[in-house]
mmCIF file of C-alpha atoms in Angstrom:
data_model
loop_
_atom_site.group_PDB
_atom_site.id
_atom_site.type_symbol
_atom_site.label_atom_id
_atom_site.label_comp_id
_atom_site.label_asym_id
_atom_site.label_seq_id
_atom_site.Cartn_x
_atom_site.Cartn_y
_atom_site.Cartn_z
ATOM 1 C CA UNK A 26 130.678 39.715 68.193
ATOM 2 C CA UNK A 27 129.932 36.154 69.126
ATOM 3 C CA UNK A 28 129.287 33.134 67.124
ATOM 4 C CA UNK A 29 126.106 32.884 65.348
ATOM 5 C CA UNK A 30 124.350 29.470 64.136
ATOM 6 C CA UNK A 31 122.225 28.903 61.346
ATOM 7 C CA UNK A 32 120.009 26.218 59.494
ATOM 8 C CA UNK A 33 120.844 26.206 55.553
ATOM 9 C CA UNK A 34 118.927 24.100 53.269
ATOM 10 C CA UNK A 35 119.414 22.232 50.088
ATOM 11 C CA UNK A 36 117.403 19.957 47.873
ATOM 12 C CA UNK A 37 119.599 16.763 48.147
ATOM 13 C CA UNK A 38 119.124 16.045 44.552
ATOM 14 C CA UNK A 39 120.196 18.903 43.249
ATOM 15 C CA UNK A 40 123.464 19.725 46.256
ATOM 16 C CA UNK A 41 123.744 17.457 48.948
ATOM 17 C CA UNK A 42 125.938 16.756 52.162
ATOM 18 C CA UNK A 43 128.392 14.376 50.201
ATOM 19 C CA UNK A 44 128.140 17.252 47.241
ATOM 20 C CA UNK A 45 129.823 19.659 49.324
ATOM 21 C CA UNK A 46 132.108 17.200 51.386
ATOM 22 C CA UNK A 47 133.176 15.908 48.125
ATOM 23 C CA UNK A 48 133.969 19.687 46.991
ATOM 24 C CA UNK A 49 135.592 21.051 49.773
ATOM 25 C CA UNK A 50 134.217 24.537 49.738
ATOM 26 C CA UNK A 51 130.857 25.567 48.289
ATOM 27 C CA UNK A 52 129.002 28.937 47.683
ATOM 28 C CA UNK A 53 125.862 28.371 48.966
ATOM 29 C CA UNK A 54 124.274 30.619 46.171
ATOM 30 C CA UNK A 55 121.186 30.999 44.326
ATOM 31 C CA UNK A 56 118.868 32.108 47.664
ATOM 32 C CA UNK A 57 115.943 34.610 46.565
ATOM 33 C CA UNK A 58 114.233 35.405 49.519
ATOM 34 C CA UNK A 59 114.862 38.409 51.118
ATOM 35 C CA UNK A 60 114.690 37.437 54.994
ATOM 36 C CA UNK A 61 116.837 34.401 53.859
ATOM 37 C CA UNK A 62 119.406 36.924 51.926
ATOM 38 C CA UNK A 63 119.375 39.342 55.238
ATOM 39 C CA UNK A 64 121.051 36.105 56.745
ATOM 40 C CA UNK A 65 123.143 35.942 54.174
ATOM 41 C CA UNK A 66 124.458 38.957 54.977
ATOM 42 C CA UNK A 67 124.733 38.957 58.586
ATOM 43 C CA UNK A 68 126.885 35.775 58.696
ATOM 44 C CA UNK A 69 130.800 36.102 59.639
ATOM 45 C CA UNK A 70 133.629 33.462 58.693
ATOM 46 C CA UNK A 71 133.535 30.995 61.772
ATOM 47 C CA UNK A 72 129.553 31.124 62.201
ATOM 48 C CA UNK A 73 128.287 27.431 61.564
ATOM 49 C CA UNK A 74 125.238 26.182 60.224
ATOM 50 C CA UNK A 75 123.243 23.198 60.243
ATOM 51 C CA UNK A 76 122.838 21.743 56.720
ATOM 52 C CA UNK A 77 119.589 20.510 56.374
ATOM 53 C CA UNK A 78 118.263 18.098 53.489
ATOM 54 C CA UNK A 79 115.008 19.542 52.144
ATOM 55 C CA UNK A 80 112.081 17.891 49.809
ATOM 56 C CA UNK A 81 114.134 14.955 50.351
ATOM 57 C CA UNK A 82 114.825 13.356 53.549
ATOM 58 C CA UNK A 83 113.801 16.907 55.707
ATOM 59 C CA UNK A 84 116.316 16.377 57.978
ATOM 60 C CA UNK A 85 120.007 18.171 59.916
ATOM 61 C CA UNK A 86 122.538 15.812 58.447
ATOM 62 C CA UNK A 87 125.723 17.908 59.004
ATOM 63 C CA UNK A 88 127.341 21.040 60.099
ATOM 64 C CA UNK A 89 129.353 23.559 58.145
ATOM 65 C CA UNK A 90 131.157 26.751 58.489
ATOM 66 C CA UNK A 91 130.968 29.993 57.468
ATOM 67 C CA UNK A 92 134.350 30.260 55.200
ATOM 68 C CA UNK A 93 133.926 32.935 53.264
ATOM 69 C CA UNK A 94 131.338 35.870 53.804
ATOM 70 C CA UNK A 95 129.465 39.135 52.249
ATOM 71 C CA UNK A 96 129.953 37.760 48.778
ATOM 72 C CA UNK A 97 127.844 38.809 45.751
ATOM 73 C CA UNK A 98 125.502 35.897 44.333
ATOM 74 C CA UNK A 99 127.859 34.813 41.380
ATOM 75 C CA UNK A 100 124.288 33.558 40.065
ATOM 76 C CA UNK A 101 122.838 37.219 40.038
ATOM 77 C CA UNK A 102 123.679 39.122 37.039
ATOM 78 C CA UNK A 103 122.326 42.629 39.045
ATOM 79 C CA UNK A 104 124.588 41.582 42.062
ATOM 80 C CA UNK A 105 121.453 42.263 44.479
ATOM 81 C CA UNK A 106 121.724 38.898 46.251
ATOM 82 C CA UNK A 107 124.254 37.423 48.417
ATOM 83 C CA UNK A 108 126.323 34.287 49.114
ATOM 84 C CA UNK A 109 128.875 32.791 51.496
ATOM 85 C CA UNK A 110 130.804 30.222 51.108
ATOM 86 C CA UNK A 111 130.776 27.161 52.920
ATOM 87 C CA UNK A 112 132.775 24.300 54.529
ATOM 88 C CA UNK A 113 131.551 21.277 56.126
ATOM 89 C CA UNK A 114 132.839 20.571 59.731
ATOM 90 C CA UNK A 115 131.168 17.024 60.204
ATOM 91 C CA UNK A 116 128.393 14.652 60.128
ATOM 92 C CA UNK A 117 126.132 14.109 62.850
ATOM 93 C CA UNK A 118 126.204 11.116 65.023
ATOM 94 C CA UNK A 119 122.150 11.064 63.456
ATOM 95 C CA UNK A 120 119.998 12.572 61.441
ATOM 96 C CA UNK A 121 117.579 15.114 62.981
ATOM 97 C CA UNK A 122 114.196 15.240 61.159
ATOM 98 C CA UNK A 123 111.877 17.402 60.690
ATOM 99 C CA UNK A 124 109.492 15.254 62.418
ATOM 100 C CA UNK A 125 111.619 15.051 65.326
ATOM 101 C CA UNK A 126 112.000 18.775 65.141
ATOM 102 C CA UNK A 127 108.043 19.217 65.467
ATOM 103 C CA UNK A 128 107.677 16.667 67.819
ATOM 104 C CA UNK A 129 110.302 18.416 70.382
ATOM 105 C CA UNK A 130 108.768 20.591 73.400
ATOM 106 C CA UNK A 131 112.135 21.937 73.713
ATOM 107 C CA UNK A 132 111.998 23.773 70.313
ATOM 108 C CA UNK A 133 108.853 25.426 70.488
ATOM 109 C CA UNK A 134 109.656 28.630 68.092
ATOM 110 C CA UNK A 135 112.530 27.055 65.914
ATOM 111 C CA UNK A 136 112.543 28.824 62.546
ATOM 112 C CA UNK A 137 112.848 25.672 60.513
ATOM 113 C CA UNK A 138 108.580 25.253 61.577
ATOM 114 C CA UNK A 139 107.635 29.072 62.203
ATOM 115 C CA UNK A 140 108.702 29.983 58.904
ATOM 116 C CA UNK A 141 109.091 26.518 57.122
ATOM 117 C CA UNK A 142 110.109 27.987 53.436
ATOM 118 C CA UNK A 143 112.724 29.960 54.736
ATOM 119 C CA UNK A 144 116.093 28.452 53.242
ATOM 120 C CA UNK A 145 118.550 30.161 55.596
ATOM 121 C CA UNK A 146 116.835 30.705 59.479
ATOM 122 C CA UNK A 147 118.753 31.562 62.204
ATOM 123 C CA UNK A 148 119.171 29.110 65.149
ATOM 124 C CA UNK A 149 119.580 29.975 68.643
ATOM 125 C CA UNK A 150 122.548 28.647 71.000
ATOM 126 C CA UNK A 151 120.272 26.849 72.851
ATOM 127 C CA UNK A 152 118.288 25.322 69.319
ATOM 128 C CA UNK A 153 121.630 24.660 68.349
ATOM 129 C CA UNK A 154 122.988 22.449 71.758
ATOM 130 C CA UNK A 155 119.654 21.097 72.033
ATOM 131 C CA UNK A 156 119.806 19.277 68.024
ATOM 132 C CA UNK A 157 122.998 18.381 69.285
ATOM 133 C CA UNK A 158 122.214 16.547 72.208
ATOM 134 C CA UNK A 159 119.132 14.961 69.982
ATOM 135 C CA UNK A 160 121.706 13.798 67.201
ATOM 136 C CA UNK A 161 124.343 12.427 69.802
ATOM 137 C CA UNK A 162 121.232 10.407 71.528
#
């Protein structure tokens, strides 16, 4: 199977970028939405994801990998929900915001605006070159 990409967000306040560079590793944890836990569950170690800075900032500031996956939410005492773990890979050359993101013609059915409270949306290989391209200038 081939690698997937992914958008993952997180309130900067409460786990940023720096958060998890500072850490290392992460479990990105604590997601209760079923479309976003289906994700979950699909990725594989070696998919990366965009880690976007919701609330605050709404913007792709970094990309991570997929490090660990088809763990149990350590945060869910029924063990219903699932985690990965995480590691970041680097910053981008710049910030891609959301406004940006809207503004595009080349992302015209990005999950970060279809569904905008979904906290882990896929991204396609051509999303993914395209932010790329955006960040590098």
């Amino acid at each position: 199977m081939s690698k997937q990409y992914w958008l993952m967000k997180s309130e900067p306040d409460a786990y940023s970028w720096d958060d998890l560079v500072a850490e290392g590793e992460g479990t990105w944890d604590g997601v209760r939405n079923h479309r976003a836990a289906k994700n979950l569950r699909t990725m594989q170690v070696g998919d990366e994801a965009f880690f976007y800075h919701s609330n605050i900032g709404k913007e792709i500031v970094g990309i991570v990998t997929i490090s660990q996956a088809g763990l149990t939410d350590p945060t869910d005492p029924e063990g219903k929900w699932a985690a990965v773990k995480v590691k970041p890979v680097r910053k981008l050359a710049n910030p891609v915001t959301l406004k940006q993101i809207k503004a595009d013609p080349e992302l015209p059915d990005i999950e970060l605006v279809k569904l905008s409270r979904l906290s882990v949306a896929v991204i396609t290989p051509e999303e993914w070159a395209h932010i790329l391209s955006v960040s590098e200038g």
